[in-house]
XYZ file of C-alpha atoms in Angstrom:
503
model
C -22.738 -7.353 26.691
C -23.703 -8.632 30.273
C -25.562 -6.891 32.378
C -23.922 -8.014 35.523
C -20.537 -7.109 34.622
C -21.731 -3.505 33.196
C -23.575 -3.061 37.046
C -20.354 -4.101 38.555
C -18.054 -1.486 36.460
C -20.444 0.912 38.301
C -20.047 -0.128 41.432
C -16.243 -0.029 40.520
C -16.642 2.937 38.803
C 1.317 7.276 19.721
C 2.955 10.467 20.461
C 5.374 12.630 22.689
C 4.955 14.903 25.793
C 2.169 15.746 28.275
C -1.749 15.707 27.745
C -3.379 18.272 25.431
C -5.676 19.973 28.027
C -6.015 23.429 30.061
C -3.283 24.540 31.509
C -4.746 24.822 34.952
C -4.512 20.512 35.229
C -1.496 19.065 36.175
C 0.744 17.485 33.133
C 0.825 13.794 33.266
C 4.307 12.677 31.613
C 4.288 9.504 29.465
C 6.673 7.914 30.139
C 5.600 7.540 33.953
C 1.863 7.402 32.607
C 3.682 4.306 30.844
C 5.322 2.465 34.127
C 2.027 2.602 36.356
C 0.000 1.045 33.717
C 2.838 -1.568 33.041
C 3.012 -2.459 36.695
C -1.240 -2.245 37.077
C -1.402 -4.676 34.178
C 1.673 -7.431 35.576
C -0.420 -6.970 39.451
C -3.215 -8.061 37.392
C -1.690 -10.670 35.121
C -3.475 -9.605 32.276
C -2.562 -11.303 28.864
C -2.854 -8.501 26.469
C -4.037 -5.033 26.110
C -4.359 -1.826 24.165
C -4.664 1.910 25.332
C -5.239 4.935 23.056
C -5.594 8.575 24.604
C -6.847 11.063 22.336
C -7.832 13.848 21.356
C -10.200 15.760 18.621
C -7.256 16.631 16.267
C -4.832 13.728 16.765
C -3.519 10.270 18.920
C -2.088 11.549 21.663
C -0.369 8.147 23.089
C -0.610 4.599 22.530
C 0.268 1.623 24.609
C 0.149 -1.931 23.516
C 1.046 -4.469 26.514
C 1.380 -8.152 26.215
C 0.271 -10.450 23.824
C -2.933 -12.683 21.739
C -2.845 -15.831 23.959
C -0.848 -16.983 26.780
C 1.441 -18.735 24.782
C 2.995 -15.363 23.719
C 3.257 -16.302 20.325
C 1.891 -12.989 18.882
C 2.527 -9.443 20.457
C -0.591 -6.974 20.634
C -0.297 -4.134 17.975
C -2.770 -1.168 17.387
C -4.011 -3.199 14.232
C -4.825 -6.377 16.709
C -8.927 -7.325 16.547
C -10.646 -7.397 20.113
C -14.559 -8.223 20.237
C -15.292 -4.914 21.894
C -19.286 -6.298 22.838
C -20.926 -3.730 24.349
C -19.400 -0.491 23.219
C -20.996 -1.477 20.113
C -24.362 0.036 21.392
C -23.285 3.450 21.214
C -22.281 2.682 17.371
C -25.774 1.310 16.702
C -27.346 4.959 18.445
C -24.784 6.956 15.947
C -25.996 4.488 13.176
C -29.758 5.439 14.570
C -28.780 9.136 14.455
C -28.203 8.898 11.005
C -31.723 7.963 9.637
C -32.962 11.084 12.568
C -30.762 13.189 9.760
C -32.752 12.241 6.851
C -35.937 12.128 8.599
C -36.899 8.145 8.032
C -37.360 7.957 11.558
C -37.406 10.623 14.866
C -36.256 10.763 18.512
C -39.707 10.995 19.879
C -41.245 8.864 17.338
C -43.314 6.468 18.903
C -41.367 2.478 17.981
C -44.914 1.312 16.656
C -45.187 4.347 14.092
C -41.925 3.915 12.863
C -42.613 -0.011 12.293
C -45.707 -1.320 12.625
C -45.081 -4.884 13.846
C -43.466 -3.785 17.026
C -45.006 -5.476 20.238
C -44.364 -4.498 23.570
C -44.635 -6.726 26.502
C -48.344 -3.921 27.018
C -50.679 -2.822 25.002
C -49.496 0.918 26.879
C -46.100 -0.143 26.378
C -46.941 -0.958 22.598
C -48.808 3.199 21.932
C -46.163 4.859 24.489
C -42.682 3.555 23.508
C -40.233 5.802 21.650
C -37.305 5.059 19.489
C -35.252 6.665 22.271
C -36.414 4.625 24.775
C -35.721 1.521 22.961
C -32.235 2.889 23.180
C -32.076 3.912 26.193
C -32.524 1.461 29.106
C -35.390 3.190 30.821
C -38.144 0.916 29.347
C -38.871 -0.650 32.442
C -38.733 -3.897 30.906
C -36.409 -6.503 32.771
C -34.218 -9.601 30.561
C -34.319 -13.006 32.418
C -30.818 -13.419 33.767
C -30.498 -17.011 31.243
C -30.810 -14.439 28.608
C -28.576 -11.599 29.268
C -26.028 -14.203 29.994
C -26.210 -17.317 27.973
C -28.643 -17.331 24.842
C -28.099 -14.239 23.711
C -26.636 -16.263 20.245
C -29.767 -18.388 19.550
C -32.530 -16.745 18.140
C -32.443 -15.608 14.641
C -33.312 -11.076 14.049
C -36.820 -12.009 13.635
C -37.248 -14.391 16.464
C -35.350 -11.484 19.006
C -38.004 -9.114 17.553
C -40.967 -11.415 18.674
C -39.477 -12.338 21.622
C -39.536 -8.507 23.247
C -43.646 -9.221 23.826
C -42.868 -12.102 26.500
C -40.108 -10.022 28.498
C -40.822 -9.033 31.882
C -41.923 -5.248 33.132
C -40.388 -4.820 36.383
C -40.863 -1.529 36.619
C -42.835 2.050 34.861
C -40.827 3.871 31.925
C -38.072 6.141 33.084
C -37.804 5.404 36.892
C -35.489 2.893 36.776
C -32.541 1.861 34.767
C -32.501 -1.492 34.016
C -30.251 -2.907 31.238
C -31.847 -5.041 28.647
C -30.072 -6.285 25.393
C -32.918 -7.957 23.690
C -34.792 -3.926 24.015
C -31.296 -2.366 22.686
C -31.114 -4.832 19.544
C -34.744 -4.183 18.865
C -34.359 -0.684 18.861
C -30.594 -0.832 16.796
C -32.702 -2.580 13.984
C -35.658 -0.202 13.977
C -34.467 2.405 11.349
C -33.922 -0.375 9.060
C -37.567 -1.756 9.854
C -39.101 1.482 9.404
C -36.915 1.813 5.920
C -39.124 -1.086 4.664
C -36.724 -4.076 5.739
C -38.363 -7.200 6.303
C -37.228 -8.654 10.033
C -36.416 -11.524 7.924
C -33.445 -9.715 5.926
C -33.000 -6.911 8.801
C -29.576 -8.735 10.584
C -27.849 -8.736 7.472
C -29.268 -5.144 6.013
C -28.053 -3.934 9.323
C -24.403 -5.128 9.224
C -23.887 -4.163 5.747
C -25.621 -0.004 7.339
C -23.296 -0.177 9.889
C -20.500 -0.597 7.495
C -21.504 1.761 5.193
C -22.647 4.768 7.178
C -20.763 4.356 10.602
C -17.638 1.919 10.096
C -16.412 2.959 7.005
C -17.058 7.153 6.994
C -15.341 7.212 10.882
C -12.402 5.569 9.466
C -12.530 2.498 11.204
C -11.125 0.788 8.219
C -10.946 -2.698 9.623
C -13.686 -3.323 12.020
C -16.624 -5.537 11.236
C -19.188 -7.707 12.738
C -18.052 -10.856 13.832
C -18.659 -13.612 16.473
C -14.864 -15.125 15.896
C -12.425 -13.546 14.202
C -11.024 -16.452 12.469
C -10.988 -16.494 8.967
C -12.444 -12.908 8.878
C -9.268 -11.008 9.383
C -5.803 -11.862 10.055
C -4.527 -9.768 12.979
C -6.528 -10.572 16.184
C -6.799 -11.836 19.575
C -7.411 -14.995 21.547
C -9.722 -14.573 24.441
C -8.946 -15.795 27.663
C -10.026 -16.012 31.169
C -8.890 -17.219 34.848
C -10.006 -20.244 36.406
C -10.874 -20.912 39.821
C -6.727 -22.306 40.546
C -5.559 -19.298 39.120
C -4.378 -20.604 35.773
C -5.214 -18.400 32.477
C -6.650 -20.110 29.648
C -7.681 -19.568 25.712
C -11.737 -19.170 26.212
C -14.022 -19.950 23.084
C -15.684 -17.112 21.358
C -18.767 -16.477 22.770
C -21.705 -16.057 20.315
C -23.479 -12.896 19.904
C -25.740 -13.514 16.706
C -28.631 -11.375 16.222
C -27.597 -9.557 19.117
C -25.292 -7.745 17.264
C -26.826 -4.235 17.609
C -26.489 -4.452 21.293
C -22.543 -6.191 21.157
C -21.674 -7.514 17.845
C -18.405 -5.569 16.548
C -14.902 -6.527 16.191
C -12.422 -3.651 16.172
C -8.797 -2.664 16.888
C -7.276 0.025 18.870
C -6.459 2.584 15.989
C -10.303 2.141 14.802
C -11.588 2.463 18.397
C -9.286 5.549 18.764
C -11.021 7.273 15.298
C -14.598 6.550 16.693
C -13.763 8.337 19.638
C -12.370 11.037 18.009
C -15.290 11.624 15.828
C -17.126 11.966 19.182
C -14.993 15.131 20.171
C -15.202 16.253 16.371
C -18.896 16.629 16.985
C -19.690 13.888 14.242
C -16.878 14.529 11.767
C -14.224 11.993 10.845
C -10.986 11.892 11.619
C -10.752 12.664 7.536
C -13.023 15.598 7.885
C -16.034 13.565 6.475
C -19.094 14.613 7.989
C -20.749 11.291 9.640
C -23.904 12.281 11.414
C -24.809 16.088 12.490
C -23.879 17.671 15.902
C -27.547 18.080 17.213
C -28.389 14.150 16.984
C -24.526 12.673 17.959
C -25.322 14.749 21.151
C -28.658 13.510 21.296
C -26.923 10.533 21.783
C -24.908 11.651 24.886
C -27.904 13.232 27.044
C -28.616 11.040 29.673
C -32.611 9.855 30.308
C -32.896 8.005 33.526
C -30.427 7.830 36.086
C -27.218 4.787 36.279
C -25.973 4.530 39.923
C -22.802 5.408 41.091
C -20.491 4.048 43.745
C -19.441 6.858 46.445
C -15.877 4.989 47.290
C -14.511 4.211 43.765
C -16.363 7.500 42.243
C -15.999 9.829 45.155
C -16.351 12.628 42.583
C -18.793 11.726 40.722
C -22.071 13.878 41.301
C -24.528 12.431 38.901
C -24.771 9.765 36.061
C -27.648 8.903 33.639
C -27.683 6.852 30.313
C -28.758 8.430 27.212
C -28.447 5.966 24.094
C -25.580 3.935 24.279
C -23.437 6.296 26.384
C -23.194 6.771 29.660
C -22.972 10.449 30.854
C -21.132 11.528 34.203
C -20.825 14.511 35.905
C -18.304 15.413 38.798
C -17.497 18.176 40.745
C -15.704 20.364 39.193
C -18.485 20.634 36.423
C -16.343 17.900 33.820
C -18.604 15.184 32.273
C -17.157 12.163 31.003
C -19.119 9.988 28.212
C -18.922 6.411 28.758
C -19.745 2.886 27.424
C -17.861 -0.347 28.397
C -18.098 -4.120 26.682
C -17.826 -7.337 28.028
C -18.494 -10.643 26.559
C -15.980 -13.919 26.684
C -12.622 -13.563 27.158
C -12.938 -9.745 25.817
C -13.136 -6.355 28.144
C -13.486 -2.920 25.945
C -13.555 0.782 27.625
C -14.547 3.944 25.048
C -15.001 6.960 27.025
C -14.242 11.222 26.766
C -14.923 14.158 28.189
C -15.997 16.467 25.790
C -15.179 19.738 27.920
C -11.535 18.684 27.989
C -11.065 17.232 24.435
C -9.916 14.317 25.955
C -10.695 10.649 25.088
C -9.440 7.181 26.074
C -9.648 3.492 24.521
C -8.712 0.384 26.532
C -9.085 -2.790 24.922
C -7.785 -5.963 26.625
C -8.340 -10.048 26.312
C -9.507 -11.087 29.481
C -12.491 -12.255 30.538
C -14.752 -9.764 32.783
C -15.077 -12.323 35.730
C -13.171 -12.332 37.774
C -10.625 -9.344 36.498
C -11.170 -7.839 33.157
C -12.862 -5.015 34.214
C -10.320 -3.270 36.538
C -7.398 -2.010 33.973
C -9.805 0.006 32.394
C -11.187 1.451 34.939
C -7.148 2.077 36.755
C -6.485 3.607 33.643
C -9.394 5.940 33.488
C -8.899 6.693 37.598
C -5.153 7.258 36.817
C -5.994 10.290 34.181
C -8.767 11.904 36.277
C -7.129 11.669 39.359
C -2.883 12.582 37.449
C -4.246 15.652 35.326
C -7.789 16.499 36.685
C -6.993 15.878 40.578
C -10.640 14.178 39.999
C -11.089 11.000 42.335
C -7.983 10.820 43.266
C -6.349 8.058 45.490
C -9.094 5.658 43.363
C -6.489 3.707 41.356
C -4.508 1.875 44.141
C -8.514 1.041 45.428
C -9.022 -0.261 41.892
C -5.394 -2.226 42.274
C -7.116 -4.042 45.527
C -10.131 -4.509 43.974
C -8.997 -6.543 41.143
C -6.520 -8.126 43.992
C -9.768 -9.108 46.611
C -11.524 -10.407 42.762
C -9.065 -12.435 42.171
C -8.272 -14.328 45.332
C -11.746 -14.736 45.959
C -12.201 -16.695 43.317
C -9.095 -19.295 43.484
C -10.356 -19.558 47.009
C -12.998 -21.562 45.182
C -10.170 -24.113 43.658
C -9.127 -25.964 46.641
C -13.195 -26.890 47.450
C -13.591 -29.225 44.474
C -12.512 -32.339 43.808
C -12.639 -34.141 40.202
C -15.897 -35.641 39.409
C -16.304 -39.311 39.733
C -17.916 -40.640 36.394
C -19.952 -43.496 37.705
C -21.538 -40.359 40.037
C -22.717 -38.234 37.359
C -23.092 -40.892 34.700
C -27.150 -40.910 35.384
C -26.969 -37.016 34.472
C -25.250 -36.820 31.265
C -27.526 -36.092 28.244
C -28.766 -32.775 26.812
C -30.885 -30.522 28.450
C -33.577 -28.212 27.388
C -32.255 -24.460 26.175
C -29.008 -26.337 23.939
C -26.792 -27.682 27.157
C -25.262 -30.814 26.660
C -23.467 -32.636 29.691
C -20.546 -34.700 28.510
C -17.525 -36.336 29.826
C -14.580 -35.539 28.147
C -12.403 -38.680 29.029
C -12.455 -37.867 33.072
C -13.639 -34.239 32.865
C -17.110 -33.392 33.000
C -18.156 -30.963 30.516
C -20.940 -28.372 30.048
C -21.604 -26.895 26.807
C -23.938 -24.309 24.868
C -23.220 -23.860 21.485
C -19.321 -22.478 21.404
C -19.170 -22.008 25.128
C -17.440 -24.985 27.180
C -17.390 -25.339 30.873
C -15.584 -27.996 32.776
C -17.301 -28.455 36.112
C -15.786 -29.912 39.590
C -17.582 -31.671 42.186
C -17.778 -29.899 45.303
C -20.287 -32.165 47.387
C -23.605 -34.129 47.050
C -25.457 -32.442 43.731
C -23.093 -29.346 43.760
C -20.920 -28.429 41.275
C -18.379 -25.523 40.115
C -17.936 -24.060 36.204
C -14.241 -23.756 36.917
C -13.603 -21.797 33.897
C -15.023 -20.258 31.036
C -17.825 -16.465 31.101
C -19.127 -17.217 34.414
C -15.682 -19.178 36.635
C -16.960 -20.617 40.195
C -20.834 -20.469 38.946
C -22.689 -23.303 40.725
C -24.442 -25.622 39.231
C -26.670 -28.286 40.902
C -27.307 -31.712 39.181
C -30.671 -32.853 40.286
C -33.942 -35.117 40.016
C -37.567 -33.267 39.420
C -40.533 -35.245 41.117
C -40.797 -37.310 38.494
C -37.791 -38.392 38.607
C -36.227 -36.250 35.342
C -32.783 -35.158 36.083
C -32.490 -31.609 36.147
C -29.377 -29.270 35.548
C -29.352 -25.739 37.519
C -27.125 -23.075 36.608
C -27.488 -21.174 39.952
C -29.339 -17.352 39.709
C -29.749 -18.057 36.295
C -31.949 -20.933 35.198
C -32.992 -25.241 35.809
C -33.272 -27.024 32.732
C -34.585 -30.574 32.044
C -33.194 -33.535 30.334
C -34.522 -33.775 27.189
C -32.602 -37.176 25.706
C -29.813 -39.396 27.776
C -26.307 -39.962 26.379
C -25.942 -42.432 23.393
């Protein structure tokens, strides 16, 4: 769900024989499709993972590496639960494009027509804003970083909705792309709010919609919406994540809340494989159920304001734009490929196709996006384009030393801390405004926010490493204001004060 780790994919950008495409591309073989991805995910010791290629009319290979947790106790299977986070926006646009059908709301319906207690951060913002735009990252209205990365589980639907008034505008609608959750959520609730919902009851009307007319006629049998898995189904994965000595732990779920809309589903590789599939089928289930019409699914796909791309590890890529919760590239040859990826603790998640080939590809894995979990994904993708398209080709051993540089440069951070000393940080401990609490856990010190846990290491003076957890080898500065209040400062994201000392 990040923003960061989405900007930094950018800048990165079960069956038998050879992929189902023209004849004119070169065949890419399985079994050596197999071996490179093997090897990609051991050079990036990734704990478990799940690929699915596809195409309109059937599975065309499957690939389950590894397994739930370090421990190994429990092999990854095509019926394993990831949190797939973001990728969930371009289910809440299909969801959207489902009410366009019946008419309860339009594309080009201004937000405040369809419900009348939307507030933009402008009174122009208020009259001008569409239900498209609200979907599609060209508002020009910015997320404070402490947002995008840490809260995003605190506020209840209604408070989110409220809370879209006080968010920065950094910059005039459609010149600038400029990813914003708390927008996305708004909008992925608005067809409920303009069916009469109260923002009170709209979280829970809108999980039991997204069952009902996206989860359940796609024939994802077995996803829902879940923060943690446990207890809510029985087949599903730890997340996990490297610290800054190299060592791969189990991570906490991280919370997503009323942000669902924007990042909140929990999903397994065969369900991920029929979503995509109903993309190439134009809207139609893999059962032949018709799920939302041609004409608004591709509504979905056109792009509105333009995404960067990166001219080393996308040399082919000409253009890219996001439309609602896709991402739409074109490349050289004239092939577009649709796009969305998810990141969120200890979870990565790829959905992506390109409709001119009938082509499609899932990779799920359990690692966190920092430092690595964003680079078998994106090897995977390179591998295909570059095997059978001869599309960016020589990108995937880039991506391989990408992850490599990623890696090492944060363990590098390992050797510059030292344990804390207690009697050092003992006037600090306490909680803090926005939920942190500072603890020591018998010699460790500990930062936490709701499920999330960090353990932090003294580097020198009032500096301090998260060695672990979303953000490994983010600083954070213990401190005094004026007053003499001690302070906590998680750096490039926010300073907090002490509210009460420890007990």
């Amino acid at each position: 769900m990040r923003r960061r780790t989405l900007l930094r994919a950018l800048g990165l950008a079960a069956g038998a024989g050879t992929l189902g495409t023209p004849a004119s591309a070169a065949p890419l073989p399985w079994a050596d499709f197999d071996r490179q991805v093997r090897a990609e995910f051991a050079r990036e010791r990734l704990v478990g993972a799940a690929v699915a290629i596809v195409s309109a009319d059937r599975v065309l290979h499957r690939l389950t590496l590894g397994h739930t947790d370090p421990g190994r106790r429990t092999p990854i299977s095509p019926r394993t639960h990831f949190l797939v986070a973001s990728t969930t926006k371009s289910m809440s646009s299909l969801l959207a494009a489902t009410y366009v059908d019946e008419g309860v709301i339009g594309w080009d319906q201004r937000a405040v027509d369809a419900w009348s207690g939307f507030r933009a951060p402008t009174p122009e913002l208020t009259r001008t804003l569409r239900v498209r735009d609200l979907l599609g990252m060209g508002t020009g209205i910015g997320e404070p970083a402490a947002l995008s990365t840490l809260h995003e589980g605190f506020p209840t639907a209604e408070q989110l909705l409220q809370q879209v008034v006080n968010l920065p505008v950094e910059a005039p609608p459609e010149t600038r792309w400029i990813y914003n959750n708390t927008v996305y959520a708004t909008g992925g609730y608005l067809p409920l709010l303009a069916s009469g919902v109260r923002p009170a009851d709209v979280a829970a009307a809108w999980v039991n919609a997204i069952r009902t007319r996206v989860f359940a006629p796609a024939g994802m049998t077995t996803s829902t919406i879940a923060d943690d898995p446990r207890g809510v189904v029985a087949d599903y994965s730890r997340g996990n994540g490297v610290d800054i000595f190299g060592g791969t732990n189990v991570l906490p779920y991280g919370p997503v809340g009323s942000y669902a809309p924007a990042g909140g589903t929990l999903s397994t590789l065969d369900d991920m494989a029929s979503y995509v599939r109903l993309q190439l089928r134009r809207g139609r289930s893999v059962t032949g159920r018709r799920v939302v019409s041609a004409a608004n699914l591709a509504e979905c796909w056109r792009p509105h304001v333009d995404v960067p791309i990166d001219p080393v590890l996308d040399p082919d890529g000409v253009a890219q734009g996001y439309g609602m919760g896709w991402i739409r590239e074109r490349f050289t040859d004239g092939t577009s490929l649709v796009w969305h990826n998810g990141a969120i603790d200890g979870f990565t998640a790829y959905v992506g196709f390109l409709p001119e080939r009938d082509l499609g590809l899932v990779v799920l894995n359990n690692l966190n996006p920092e430092p690595t979990g964003l680079f078998l994904y994106l090897y995977v993708l390179n591998l295909i384009l570059s095997s059978r398209f001869g599309l960016n080709e020589g990108v995937p051993p880039k991506v391989s030393a990408a992850a490599a540089r990623a890696r090492e440069t944060l363990t590098a951070k390992g050797p510059t801390t030292r344990p804390v000393d207690p009697r050092r940080v003992g006037p600090w401990l306490g909680y803090y405004e926005g939920g942190y609490l500072l603890a020591l856990d018998r010699s460790r010190l500990v930062l936490a926010l709701q499920s999330r846990r960090f353990d932090l290491r003294w580097v020198r003076g009032e500096t301090y490493l998260m060695a672990d957890g979303l953000v490994p080898g983010a600083t954070v500065l213990l401190r005094r204001d004026p007053d003499g209040t001690p302070t906590l400062a998680v750096a490039g994201v926010e300073t907090v004060r002490r509210e009460v000392g420890p007990n």
